[in-house]
Amino acid sequence: MHTFLSRVNAVSAFSLSTLAALTFLCFASTFFINYKAPVTITAANIVLKNVPEYAVSREKNDLGALRFDLSSDLTPLFNWNTKQLFLYLTAEYETPNNKINQVVLWDKIIKRGDASVINLKNQHLKYYFWDDGNGLLGHNNVSLTLSWNIIPIAGTLPTWSGTGSYKLAFPSEYTLGRSY
């Protein structure tokens, strides 16, 4: 005859194994979905200053500022396994000092049930656009891209980028005085 504890152990092990198998099937049902979405990005009021960055050193570095418009319908990204989206706008460019520079300029979390159609106009940057030197002066090939992490209920944490980016050019002279 089995004791009470051995019966509880058997029921618990069976329940845990069943839940693990169901969780894996839930993850597998959304693993191969394409999570791309069209994105429209534009930028204006591009300003470049050469100011000391006191957080790291007293050397003067480039500080870029701009306003951007962003629109995208992210509704198709939500399914039963999507808990929330973590959106972030990055600037990517190349300088003589660094082959790849990526700077996060703005981010937002969209939870399930929140409005998932983004339509921002004349938006300020959320984070500073610092370059570790003078690599932004006269730079003509800075690419703005919207990417997102899909936070699932069960499964991996994939990173996707929107289809569509914006190339911006920084001025060839620094802006003096107060602006933006």
Coordinates of C-alpha atoms in Angstrom, one line a residue, residues 51-62 128 130-133:
V51 CA 29.9 70.1 -25.1
P52 CA 31.8 68.6 -22.2
E53 CA 30.4 65.3 -20.9
Y54 CA 31.0 65.6 -17.2
A55 CA 29.7 62.1 -16.4
V56 CA 32.7 60.4 -18.0
S57 CA 35.4 63.1 -18.5
R58 CA 35.8 66.7 -19.1
E59 CA 36.5 66.2 -22.8
K60 CA 34.2 67.8 -25.3
N61 CA 32.0 65.3 -27.2
D62 CA 29.2 65.6 -29.7
Y128 CA 20.8 62.0 -24.8
W130 CA 26.1 61.4 -27.1
D131 CA 29.0 60.4 -29.3
D132 CA 32.3 59.5 -27.7
G133 CA 34.2 62.1 -29.7

